[in-house]
Coordinates of N, CA and C in Angstrom, one line a residue:
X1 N 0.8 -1.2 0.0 CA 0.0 0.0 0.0 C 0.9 1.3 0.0
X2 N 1.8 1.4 0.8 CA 2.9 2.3 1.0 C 3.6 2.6 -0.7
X3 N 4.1 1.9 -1.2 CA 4.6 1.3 -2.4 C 3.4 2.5 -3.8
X4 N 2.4 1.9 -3.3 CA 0.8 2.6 -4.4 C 0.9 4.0 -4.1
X5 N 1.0 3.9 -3.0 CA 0.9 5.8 -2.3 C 2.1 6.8 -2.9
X6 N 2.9 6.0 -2.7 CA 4.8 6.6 -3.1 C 4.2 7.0 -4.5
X7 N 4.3 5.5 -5.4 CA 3.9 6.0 -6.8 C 3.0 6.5 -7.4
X8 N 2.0 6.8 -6.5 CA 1.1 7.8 -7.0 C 1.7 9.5 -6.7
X9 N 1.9 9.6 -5.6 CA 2.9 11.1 -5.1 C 4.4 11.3 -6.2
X10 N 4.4 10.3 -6.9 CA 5.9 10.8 -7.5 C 5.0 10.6 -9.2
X11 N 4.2 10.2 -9.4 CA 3.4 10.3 -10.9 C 2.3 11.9 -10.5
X12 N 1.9 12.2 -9.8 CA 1.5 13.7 -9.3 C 2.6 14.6 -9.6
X13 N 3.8 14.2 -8.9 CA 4.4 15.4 -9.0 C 5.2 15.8 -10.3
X14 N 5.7 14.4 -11.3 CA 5.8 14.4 -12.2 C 5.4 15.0 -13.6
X15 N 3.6 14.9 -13.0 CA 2.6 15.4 -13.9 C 3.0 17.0 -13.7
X16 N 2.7 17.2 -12.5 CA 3.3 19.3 -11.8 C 4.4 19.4 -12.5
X17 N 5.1 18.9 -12.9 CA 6.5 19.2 -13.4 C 6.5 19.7 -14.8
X18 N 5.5 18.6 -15.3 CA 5.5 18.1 -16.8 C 4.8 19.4 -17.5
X19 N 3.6 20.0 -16.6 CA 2.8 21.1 -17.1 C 3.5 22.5 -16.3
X20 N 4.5 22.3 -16.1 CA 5.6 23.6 -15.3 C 6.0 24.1 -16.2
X21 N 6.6 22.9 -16.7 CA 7.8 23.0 -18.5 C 6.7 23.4 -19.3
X22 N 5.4 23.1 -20.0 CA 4.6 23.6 -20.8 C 4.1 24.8 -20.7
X23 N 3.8 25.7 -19.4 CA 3.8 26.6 -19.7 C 4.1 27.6 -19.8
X24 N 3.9 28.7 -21.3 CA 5.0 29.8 -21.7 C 4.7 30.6 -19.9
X25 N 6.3 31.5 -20.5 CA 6.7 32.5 -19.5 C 5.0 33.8 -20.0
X26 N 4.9 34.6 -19.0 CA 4.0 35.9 -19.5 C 4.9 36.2 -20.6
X27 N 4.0 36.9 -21.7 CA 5.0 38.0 -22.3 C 4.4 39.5 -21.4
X28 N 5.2 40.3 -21.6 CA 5.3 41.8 -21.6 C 4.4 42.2 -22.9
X29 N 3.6 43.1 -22.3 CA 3.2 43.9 -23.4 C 3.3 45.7 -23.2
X30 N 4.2 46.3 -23.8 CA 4.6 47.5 -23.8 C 3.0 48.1 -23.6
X31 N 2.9 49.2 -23.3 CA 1.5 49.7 -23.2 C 2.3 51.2 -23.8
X32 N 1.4 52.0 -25.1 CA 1.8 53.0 -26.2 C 0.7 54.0 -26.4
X33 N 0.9 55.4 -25.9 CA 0.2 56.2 -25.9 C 0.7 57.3 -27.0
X34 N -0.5 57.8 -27.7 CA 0.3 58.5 -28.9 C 0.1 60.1 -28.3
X35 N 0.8 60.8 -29.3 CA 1.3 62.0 -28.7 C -0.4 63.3 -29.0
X36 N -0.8 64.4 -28.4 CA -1.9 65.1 -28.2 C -2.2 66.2 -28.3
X37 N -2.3 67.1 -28.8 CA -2.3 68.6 -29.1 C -2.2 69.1 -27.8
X38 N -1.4 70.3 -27.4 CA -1.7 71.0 -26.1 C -2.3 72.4 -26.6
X39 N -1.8 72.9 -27.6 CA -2.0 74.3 -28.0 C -1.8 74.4 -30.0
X40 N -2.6 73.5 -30.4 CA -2.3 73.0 -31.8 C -3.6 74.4 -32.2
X41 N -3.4 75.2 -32.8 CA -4.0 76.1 -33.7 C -4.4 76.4 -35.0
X42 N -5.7 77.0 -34.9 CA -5.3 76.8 -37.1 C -4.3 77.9 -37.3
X43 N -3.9 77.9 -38.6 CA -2.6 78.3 -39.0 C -3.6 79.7 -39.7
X44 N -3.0 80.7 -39.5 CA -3.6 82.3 -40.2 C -3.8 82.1 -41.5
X45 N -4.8 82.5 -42.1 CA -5.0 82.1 -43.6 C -4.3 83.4 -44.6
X46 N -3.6 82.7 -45.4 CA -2.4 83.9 -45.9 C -3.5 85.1 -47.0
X47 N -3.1 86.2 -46.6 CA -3.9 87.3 -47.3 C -3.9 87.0 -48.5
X48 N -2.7 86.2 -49.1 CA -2.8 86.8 -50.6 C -3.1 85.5 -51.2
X49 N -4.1 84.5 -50.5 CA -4.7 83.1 -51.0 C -6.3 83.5 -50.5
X50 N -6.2 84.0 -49.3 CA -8.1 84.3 -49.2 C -8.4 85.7 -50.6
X51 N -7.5 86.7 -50.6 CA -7.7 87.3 -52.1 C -7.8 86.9 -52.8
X52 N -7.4 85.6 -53.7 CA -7.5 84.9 -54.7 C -8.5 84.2 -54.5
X53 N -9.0 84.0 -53.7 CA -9.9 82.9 -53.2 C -9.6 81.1 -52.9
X54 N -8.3 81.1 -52.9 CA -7.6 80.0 -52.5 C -8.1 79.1 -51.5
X55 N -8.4 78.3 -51.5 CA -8.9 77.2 -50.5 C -8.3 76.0 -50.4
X56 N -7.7 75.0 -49.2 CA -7.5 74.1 -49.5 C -6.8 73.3 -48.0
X57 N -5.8 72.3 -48.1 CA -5.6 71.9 -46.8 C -4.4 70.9 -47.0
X58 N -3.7 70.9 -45.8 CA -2.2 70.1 -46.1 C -2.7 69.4 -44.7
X59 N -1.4 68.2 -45.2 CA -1.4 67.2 -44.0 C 0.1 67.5 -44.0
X60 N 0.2 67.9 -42.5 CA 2.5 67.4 -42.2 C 2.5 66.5 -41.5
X61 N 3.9 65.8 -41.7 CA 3.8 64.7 -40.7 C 5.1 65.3 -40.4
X62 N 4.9 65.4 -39.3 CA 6.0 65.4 -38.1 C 6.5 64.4 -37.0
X63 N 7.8 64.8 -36.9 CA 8.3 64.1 -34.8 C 8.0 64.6 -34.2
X64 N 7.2 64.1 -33.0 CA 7.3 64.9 -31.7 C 8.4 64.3 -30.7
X65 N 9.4 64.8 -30.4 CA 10.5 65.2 -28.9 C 9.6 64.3 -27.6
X66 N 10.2 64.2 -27.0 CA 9.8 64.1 -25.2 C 9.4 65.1 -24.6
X67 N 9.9 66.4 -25.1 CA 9.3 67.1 -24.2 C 8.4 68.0 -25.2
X68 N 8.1 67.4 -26.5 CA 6.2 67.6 -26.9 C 6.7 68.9 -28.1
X69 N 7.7 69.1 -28.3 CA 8.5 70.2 -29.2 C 8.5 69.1 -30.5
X70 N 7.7 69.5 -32.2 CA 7.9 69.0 -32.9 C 9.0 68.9 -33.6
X71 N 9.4 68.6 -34.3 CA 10.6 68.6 -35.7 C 10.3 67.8 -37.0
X72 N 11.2 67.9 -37.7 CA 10.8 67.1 -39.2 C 9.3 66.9 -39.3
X73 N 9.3 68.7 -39.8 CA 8.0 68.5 -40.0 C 8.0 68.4 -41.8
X74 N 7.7 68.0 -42.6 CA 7.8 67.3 -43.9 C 5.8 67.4 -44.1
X75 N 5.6 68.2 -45.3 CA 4.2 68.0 -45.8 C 3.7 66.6 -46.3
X76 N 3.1 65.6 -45.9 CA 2.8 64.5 -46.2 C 2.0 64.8 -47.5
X77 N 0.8 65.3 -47.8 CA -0.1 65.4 -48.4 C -0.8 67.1 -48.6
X78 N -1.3 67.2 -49.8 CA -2.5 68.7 -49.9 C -2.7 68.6 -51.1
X79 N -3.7 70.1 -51.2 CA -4.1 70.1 -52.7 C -3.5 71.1 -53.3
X80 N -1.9 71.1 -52.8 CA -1.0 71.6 -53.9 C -0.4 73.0 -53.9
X81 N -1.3 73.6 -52.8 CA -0.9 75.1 -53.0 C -0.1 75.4 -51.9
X82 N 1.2 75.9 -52.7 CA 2.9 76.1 -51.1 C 2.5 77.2 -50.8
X83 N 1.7 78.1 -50.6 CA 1.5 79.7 -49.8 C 1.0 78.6 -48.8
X84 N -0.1 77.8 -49.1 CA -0.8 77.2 -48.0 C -0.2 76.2 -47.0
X85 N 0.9 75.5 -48.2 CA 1.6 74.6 -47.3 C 2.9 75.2 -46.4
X86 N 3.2 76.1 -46.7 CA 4.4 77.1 -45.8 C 3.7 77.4 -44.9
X87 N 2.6 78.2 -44.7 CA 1.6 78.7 -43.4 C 1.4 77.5 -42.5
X88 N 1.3 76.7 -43.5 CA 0.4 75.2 -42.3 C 2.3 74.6 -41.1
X89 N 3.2 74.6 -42.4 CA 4.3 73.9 -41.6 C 4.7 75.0 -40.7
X90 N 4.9 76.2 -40.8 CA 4.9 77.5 -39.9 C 4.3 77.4 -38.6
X91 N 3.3 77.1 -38.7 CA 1.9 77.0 -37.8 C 2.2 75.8 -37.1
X92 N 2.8 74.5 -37.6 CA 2.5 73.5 -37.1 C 4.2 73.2 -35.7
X93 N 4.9 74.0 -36.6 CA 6.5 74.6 -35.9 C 6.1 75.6 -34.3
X94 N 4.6 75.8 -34.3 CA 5.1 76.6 -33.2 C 3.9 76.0 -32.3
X95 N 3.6 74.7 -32.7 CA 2.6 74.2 -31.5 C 3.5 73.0 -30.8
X96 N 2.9 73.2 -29.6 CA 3.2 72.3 -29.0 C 2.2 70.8 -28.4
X97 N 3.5 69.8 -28.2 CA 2.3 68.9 -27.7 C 2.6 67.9 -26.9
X98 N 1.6 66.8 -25.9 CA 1.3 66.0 -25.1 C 2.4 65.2 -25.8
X99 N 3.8 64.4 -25.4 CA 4.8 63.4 -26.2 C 4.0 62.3 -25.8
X100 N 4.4 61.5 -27.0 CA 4.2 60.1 -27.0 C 4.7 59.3 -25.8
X101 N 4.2 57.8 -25.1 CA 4.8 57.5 -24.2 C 4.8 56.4 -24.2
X102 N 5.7 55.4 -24.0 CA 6.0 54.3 -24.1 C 6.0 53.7 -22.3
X103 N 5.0 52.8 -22.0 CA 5.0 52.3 -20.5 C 5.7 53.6 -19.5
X104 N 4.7 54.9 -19.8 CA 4.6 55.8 -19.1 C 5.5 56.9 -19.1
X105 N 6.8 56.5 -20.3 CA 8.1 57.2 -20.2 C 7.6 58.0 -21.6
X106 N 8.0 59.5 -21.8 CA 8.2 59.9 -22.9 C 8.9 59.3 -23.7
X107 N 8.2 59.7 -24.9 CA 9.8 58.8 -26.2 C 9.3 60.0 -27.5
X108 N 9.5 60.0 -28.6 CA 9.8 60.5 -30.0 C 9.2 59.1 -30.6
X109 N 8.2 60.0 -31.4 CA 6.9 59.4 -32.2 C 6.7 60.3 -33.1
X110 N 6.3 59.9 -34.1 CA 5.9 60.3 -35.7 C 4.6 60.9 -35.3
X111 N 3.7 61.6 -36.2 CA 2.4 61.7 -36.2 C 1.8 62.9 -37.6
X112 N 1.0 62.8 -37.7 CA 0.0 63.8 -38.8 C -0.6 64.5 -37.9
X113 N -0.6 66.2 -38.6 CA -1.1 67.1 -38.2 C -2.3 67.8 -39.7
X114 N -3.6 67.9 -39.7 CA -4.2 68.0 -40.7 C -4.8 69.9 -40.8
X115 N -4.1 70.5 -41.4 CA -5.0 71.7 -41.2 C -5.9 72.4 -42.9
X116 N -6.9 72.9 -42.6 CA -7.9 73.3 -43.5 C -8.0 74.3 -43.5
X117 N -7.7 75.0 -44.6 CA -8.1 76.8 -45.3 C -9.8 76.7 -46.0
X118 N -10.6 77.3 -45.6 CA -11.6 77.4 -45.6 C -12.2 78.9 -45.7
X119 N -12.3 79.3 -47.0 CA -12.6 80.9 -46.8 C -14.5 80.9 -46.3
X120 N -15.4 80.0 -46.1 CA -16.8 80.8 -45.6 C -16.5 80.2 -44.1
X121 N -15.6 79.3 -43.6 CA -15.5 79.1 -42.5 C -14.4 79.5 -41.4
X122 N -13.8 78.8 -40.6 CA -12.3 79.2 -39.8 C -11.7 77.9 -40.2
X123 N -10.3 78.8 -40.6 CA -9.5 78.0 -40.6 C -9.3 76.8 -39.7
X124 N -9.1 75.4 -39.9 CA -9.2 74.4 -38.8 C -7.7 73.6 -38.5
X125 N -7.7 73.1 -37.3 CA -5.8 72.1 -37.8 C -6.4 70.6 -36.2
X126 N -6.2 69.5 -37.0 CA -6.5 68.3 -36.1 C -5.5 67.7 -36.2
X127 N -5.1 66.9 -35.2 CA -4.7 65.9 -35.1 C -5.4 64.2 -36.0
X128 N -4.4 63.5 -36.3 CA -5.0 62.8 -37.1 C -4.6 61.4 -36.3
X129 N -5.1 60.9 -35.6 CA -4.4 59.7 -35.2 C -4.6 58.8 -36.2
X130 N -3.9 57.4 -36.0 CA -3.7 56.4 -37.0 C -3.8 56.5 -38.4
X131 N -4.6 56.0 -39.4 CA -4.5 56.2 -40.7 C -5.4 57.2 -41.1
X132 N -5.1 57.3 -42.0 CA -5.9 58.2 -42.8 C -7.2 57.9 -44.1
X133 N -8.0 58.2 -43.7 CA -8.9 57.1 -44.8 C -9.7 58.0 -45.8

């Protein structure tokens, strides 16, 4: 009986063993927060495009810094007109913003800034998160 009892306690613990080794370690999953306008503004609509009657709208994609200061800001997209795209990257150079954060730490993150010349309305500028559709 002693004998039955042993070899059941050592086929138990064998089994704990056997499903110890099977299962994975946790993974880590980074946790990624994207970066947020603090003071993002529309950009002044240039005199000599609302005279014309110029209308239109650029996308820049920029970096934001850690401490929320853009750079490389680069026009991703628009409908072509550079009075409007110099005003918008001008505009987009003097906002600042919420940095991106990686498990709570600032880091440097890419993002789109979308701003809109609109002569019967106000000029507009958003944040674009993820894609663009």
């Amino acid at each position: 009986m002693k004998f039955v009892r042993a070899l059941a306690s050592m086929l138990c613990l064998a089994a704990a063993v056997h499903a110890a080794e099977e299962t994975p370690p946790p993974v880590a999953v980074d946790q990624y927060t994207g970066p947020k306008g603090i003071d993002l503004q529309p950009a002044p609509y240039p005199e000599s495009e609302r005279k014309s009657g110029a209308e239109g709208w650029v996308i820049v994609n920029l970096m934001i810094d850690p401490e929320g200061k853009p750079y490389e800001m680069t026009v991703g997209d628009s409908t072509g007109n550079p009075v409007l795209e110099k005003a918008a990257l001008e505009q987009v150079a003097k906002s600042r913003f919420e940095p991106a954060t990686m498990n709570g730490k600032p880091i440097d993150a890419g993002h789109k800034v979308k701003l809109e010349f609109r002569l019967t309305g106000e000029t507009t500028a958003m944040l674009i998160d993820g894609r663009l559709e």
